[in-house]
GROMACS .gro file of C-alpha atoms in nm:
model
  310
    1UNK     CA    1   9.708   5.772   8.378
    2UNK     CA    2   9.909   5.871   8.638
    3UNK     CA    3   9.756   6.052   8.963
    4UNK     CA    4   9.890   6.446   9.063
    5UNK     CA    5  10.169   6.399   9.387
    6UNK     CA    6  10.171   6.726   9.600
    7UNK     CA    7  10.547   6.875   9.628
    8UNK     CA    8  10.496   6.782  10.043
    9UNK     CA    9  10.567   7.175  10.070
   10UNK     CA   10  10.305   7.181  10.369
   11UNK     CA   11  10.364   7.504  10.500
   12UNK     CA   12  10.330   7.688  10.183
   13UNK     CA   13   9.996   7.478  10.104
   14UNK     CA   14   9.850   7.620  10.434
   15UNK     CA   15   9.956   7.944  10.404
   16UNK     CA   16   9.806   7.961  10.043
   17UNK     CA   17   9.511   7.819  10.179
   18UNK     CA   18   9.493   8.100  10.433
   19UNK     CA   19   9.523   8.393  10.173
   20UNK     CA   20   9.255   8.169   9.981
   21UNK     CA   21   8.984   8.181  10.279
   22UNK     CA   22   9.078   8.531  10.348
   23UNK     CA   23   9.017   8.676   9.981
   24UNK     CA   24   8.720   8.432   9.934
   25UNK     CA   25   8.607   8.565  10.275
   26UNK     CA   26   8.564   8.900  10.213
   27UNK     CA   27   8.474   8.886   9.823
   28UNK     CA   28   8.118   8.890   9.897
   29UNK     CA   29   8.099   9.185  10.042
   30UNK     CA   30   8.271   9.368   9.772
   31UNK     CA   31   8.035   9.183   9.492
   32UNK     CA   32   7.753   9.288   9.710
   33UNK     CA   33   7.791   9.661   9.683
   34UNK     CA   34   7.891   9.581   9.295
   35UNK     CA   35   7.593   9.440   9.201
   36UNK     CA   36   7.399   9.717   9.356
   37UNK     CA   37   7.468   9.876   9.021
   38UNK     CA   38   7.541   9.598   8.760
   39UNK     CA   39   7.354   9.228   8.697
   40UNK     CA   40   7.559   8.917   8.785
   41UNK     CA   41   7.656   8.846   8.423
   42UNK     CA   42   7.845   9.166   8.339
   43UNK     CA   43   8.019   9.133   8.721
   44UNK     CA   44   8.149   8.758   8.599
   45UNK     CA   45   8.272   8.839   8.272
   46UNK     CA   46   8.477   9.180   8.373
   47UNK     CA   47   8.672   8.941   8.681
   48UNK     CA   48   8.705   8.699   8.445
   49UNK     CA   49   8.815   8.883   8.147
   50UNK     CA   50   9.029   9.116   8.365
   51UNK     CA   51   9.210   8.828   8.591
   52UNK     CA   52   9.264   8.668   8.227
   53UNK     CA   53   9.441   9.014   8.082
   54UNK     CA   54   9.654   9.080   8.409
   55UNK     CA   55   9.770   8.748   8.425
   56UNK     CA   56   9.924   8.704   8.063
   57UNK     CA   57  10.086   9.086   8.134
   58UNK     CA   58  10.239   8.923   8.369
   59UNK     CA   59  10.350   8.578   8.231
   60UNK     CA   60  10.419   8.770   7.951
   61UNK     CA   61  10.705   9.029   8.166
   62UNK     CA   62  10.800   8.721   8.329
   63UNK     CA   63  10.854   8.513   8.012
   64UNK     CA   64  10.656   8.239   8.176
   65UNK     CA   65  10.364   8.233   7.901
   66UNK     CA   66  10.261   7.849   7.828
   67UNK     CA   67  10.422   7.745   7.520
   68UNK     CA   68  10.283   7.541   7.222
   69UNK     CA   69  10.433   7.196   7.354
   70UNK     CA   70  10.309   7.228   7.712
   71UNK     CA   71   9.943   7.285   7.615
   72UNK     CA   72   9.968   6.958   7.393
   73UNK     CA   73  10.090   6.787   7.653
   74UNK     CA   74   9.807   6.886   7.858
   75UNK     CA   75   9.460   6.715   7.834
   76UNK     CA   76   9.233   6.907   7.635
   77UNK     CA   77   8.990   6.713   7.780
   78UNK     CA   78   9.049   6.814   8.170
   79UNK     CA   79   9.128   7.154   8.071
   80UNK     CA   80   8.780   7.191   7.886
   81UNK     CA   81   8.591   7.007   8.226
   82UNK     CA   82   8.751   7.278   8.488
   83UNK     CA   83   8.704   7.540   8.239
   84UNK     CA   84   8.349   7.456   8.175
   85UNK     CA   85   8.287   7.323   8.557
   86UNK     CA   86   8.413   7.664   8.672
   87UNK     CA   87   8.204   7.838   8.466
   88UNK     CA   88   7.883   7.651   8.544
   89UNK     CA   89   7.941   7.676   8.886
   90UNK     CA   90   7.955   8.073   8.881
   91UNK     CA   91   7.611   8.030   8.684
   92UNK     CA   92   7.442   7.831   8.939
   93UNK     CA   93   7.573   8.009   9.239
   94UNK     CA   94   7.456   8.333   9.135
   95UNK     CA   95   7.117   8.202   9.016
   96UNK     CA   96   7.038   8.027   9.314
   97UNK     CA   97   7.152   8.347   9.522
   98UNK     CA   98   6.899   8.522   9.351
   99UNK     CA   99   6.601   8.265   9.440
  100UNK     CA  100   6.760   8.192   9.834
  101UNK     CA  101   6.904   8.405  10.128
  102UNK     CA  102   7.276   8.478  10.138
  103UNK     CA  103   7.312   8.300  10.462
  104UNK     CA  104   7.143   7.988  10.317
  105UNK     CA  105   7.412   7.982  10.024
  106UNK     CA  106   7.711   7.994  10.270
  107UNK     CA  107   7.601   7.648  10.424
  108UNK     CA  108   7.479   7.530  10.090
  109UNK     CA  109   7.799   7.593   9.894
  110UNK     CA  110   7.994   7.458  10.160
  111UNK     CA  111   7.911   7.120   9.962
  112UNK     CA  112   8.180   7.194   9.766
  113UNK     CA  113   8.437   7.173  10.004
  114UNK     CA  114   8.330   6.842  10.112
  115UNK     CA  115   8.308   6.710   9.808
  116UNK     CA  116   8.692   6.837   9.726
  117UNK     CA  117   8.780   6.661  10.090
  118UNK     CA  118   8.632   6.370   9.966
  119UNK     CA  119   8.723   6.359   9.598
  120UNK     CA  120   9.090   6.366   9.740
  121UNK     CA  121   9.034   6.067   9.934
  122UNK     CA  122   8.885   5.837   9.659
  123UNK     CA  123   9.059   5.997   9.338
  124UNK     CA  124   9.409   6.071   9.418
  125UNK     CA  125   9.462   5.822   9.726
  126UNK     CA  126   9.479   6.070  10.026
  127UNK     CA  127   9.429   5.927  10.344
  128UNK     CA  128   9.259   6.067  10.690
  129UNK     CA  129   9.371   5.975  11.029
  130UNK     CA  130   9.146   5.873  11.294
  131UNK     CA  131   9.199   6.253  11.412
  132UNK     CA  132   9.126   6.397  11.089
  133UNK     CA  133   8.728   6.264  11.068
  134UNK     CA  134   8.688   6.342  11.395
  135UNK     CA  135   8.757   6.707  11.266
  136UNK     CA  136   8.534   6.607  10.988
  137UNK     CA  137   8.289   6.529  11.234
  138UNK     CA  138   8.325   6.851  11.427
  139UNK     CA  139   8.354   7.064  11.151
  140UNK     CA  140   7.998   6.898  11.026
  141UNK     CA  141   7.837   7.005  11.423
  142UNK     CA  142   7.953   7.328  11.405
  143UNK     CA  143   7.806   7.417  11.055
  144UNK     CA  144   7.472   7.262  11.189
  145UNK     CA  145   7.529   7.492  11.507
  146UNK     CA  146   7.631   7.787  11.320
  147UNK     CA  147   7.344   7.780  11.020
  148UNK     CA  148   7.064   7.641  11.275
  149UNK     CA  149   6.797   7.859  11.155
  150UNK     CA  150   6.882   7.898  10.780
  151UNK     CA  151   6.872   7.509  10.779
  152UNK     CA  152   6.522   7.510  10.957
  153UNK     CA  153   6.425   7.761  10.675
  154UNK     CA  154   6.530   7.519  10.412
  155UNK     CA  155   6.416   7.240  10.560
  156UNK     CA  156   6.031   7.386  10.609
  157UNK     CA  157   6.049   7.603  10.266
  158UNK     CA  158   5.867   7.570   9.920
  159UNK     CA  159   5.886   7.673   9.551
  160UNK     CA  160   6.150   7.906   9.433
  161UNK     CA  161   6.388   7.885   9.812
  162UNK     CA  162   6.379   7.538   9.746
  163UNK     CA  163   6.472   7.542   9.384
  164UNK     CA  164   6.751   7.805   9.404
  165UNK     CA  165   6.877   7.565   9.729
  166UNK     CA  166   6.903   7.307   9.460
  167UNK     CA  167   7.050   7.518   9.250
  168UNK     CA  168   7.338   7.615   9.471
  169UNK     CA  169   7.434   7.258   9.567
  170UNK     CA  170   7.470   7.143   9.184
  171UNK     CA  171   7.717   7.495   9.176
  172UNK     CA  172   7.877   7.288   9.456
  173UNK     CA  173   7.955   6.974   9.286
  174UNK     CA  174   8.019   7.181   8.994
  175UNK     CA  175   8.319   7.348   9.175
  176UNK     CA  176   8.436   7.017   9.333
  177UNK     CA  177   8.448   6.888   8.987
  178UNK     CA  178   8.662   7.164   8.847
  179UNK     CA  179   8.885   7.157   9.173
  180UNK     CA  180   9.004   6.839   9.136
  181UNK     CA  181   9.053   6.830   8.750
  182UNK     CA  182   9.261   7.172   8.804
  183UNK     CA  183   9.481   6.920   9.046
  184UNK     CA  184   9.506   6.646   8.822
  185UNK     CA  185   9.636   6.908   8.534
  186UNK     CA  186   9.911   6.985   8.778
  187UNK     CA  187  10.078   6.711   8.642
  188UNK     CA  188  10.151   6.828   8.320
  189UNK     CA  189  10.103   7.240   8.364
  190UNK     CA  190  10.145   7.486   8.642
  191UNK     CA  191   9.928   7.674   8.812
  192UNK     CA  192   9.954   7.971   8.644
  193UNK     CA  193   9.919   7.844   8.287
  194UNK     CA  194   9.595   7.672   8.385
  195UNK     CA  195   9.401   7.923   8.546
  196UNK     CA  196   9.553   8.116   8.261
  197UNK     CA  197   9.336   7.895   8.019
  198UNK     CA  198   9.045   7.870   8.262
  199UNK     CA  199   9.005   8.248   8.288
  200UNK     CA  200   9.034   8.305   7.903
  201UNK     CA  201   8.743   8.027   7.862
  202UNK     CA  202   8.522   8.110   8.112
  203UNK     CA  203   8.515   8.524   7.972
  204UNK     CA  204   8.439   8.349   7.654
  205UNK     CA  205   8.134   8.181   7.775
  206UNK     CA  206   8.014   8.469   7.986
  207UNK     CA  207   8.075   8.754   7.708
  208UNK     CA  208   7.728   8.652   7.530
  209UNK     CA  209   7.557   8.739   7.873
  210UNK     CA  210   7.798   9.032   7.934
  211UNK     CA  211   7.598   9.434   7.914
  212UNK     CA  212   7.979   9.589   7.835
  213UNK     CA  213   7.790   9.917   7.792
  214UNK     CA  214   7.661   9.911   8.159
  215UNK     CA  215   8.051   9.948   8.283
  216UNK     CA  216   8.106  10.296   8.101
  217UNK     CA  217   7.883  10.442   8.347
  218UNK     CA  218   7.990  10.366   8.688
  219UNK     CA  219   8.090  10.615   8.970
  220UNK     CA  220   8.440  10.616   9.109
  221UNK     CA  221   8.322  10.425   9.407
  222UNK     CA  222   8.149  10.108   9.264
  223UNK     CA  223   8.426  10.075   9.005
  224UNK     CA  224   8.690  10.053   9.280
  225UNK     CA  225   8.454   9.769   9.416
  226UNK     CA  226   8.398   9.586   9.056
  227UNK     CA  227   8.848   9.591   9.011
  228UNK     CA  228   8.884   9.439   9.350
  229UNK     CA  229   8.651   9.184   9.281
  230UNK     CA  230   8.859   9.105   8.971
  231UNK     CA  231   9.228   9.127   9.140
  232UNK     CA  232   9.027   8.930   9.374
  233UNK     CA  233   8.949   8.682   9.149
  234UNK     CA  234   9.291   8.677   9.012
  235UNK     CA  235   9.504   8.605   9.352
  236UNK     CA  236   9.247   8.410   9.544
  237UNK     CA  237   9.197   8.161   9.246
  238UNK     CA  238   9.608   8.168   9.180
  239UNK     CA  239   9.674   8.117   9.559
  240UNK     CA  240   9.415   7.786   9.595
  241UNK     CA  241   9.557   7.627   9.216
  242UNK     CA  242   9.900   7.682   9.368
  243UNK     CA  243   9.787   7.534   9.725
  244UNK     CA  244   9.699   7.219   9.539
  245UNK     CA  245  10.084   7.189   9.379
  246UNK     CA  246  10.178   7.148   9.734
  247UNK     CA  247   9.915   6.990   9.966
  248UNK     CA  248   9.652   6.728   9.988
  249UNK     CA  249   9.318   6.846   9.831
  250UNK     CA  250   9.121   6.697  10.142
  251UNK     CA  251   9.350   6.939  10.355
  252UNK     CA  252   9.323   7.239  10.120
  253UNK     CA  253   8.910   7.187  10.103
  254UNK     CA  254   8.940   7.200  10.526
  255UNK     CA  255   9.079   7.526  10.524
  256UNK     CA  256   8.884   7.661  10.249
  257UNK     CA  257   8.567   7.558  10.472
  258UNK     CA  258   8.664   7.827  10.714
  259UNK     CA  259   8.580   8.113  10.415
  260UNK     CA  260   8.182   8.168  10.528
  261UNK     CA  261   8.318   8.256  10.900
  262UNK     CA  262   8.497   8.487  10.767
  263UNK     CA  263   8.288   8.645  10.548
  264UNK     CA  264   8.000   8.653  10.855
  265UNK     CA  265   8.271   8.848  11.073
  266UNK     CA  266   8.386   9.068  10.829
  267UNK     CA  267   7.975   9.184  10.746
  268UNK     CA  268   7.999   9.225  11.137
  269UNK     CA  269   8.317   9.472  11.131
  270UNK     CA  270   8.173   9.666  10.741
  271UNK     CA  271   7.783   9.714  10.881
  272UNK     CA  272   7.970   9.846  11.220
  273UNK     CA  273   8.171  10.099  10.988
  274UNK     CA  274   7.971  10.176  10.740
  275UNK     CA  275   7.625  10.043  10.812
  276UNK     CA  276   7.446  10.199  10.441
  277UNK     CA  277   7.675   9.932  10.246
  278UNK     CA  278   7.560   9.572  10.418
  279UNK     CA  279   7.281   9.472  10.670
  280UNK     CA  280   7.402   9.369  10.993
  281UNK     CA  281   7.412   8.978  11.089
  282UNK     CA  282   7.312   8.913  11.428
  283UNK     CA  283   7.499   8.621  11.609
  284UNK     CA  284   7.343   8.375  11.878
  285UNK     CA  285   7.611   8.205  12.142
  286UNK     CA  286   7.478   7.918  11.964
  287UNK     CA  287   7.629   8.031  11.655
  288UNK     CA  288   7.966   8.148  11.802
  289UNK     CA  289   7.968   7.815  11.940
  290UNK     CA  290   7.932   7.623  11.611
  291UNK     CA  291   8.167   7.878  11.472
  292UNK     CA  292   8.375   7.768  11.683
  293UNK     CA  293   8.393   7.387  11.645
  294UNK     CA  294   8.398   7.505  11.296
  295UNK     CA  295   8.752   7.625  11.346
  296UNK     CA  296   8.847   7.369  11.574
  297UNK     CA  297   8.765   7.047  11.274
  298UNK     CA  298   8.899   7.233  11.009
  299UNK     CA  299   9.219   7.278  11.228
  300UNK     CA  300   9.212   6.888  11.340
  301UNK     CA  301   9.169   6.813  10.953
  302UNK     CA  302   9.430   7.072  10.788
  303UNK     CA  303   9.748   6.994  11.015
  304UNK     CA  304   9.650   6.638  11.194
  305UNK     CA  305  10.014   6.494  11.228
  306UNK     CA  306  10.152   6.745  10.940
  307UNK     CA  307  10.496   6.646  11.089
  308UNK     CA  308  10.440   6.298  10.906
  309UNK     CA  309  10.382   6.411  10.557
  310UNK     CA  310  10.656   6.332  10.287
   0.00000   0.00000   0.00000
């Protein structure tokens, strides 16, 4: 079987990347004041089911729906592994948020984007220049920097913090796994048409959980929240599948890495605004520091002699 090429179309991976990090980035926030009134179930189905009904309105405008033919030349097989990979990893996630600390998750589920990096390497051929694990290696510090004392806590901890930690990094390599069979379907489908699919499954296996009743009664407000985490959903996911099409999935994964910095910065700038919504985070230099080198790898990864690529 032949491997997924990227188009070479650099520039446009990157800047996909970017909107990808910046949507995934501030998501959390939004789900946080959603599921002040709904369980994690109902909030997974509705982005789901909604990103699934929006995006065949507007395939369907564009006449772009997947036909017949192009979903047999497909593999059922990798399409039913990122559907089902996807889905699992939303199930773990959220169940291991439950049994953690938010902060712990952010360096925890960063497995995944390691795990992309490195899947890229060893499944589709991609190669890293000496400058590009150096980045690896500084993007590594500065996590360690930046998540000192929620790594002490998970180090030291016992029981359920340990077993939701555990939790989180099998959502990981459930994620990675999905990633990089959505590239590898790239070859015979685009984008669109898969995460078409993908949504459509995953609402499937999340409508048994689903309390549909629970939505009827929301307030203006938390509504609002529950459809942005949905169009959310719907671009962000669009925007990485697409990134893939046209760049390296160990460049796309160093980008992504940058998403908990933003989300930590943007609970800064929402708890200074409106400080009932989210707790504040308090930031060492220590922190700022590893947030820093954080930057700085995923930088040294993402565009390390991007002048050279085909």
């Amino acid at each position: 079987m032949s491997l997924h090429q990227s188009s070479g179309r650099w520039r446009l991976g990157l800047a996909l990347s970017l909107l990808t990090v910046l949507l995934w980035g501030i998501l959390p926030i939004a789900l946080t004041v959603t599921l002040q009134v709904l369980d994690v179930y109902t909030v997974i189905w509705f982005r789901f089911l909604a990103s699934f009904l929006l995006l065949v309105m507007y395939l369907g405008i564009r006449g772009k729906l997947p036909k017949l033919e192009q979903l047999r030349s497909a593999s059922g097989k990798l399409l039913a592994i990122a559907t089902l990979f996807l889905g699992i990893n939303y199930f773990l996630f959220m169940h291991g948020l439950a049994l953690t600390s938010p902060a712990n998750a952010e360096v925890l589920i960063q497995l995944s984007s390691l795990l992309l990096g490195f899947g890229g390497l060893v499944i589709f051929k991609e190669r890293y220049r000496l400058s590009q694990w150096i980045g690896v290696s500084v993007m590594i510090c500065g996590y360690l920097l930046f998540f000192r004392e929620q790594l002490t806590n998970l180090i030291t901890a016992h029981g359920t913090y340990i077993l939701g930690s555990f939790l989180i990094a099998l959502g990981s390599a459930a994620w990675a796994i999905y990633a990089l069979a959505q590239k590898q379907l790239l070859q015979s489908l685009s984008s669109s048409s898969i995460m078409l699919i993908i949504y459509g499954g995953c609402a499937l296996l999340f409508t048994p959980l689903a309390r549909v009743k629970s939505l009827f009664i929301l307030d203006g407000f938390h509504l609002g929240m529950l459809v942005f985490c949905a169009l959310n959903t719907l671009i962000a996911y669009g925007a990485f599948a697409e990134s893939l099409e046209h760049w390296e999935a160990s460049r796309v994964s160093a980008v992504i890495a940058l998403a908990p910095i933003v989300t930590l910065i943007s609970v800064v700038v929402v708890s200074v605004i409106a400080p009932s919504l989210i707790a504040p985070e308090h930031f060492t230099f220590i922190a700022i520091l590893g947030a820093g080198l954080v930057v700085t790898g995923s930088v040294a990864i993402a565009l390390g002699k991007a002048d050279e690529l085909p």
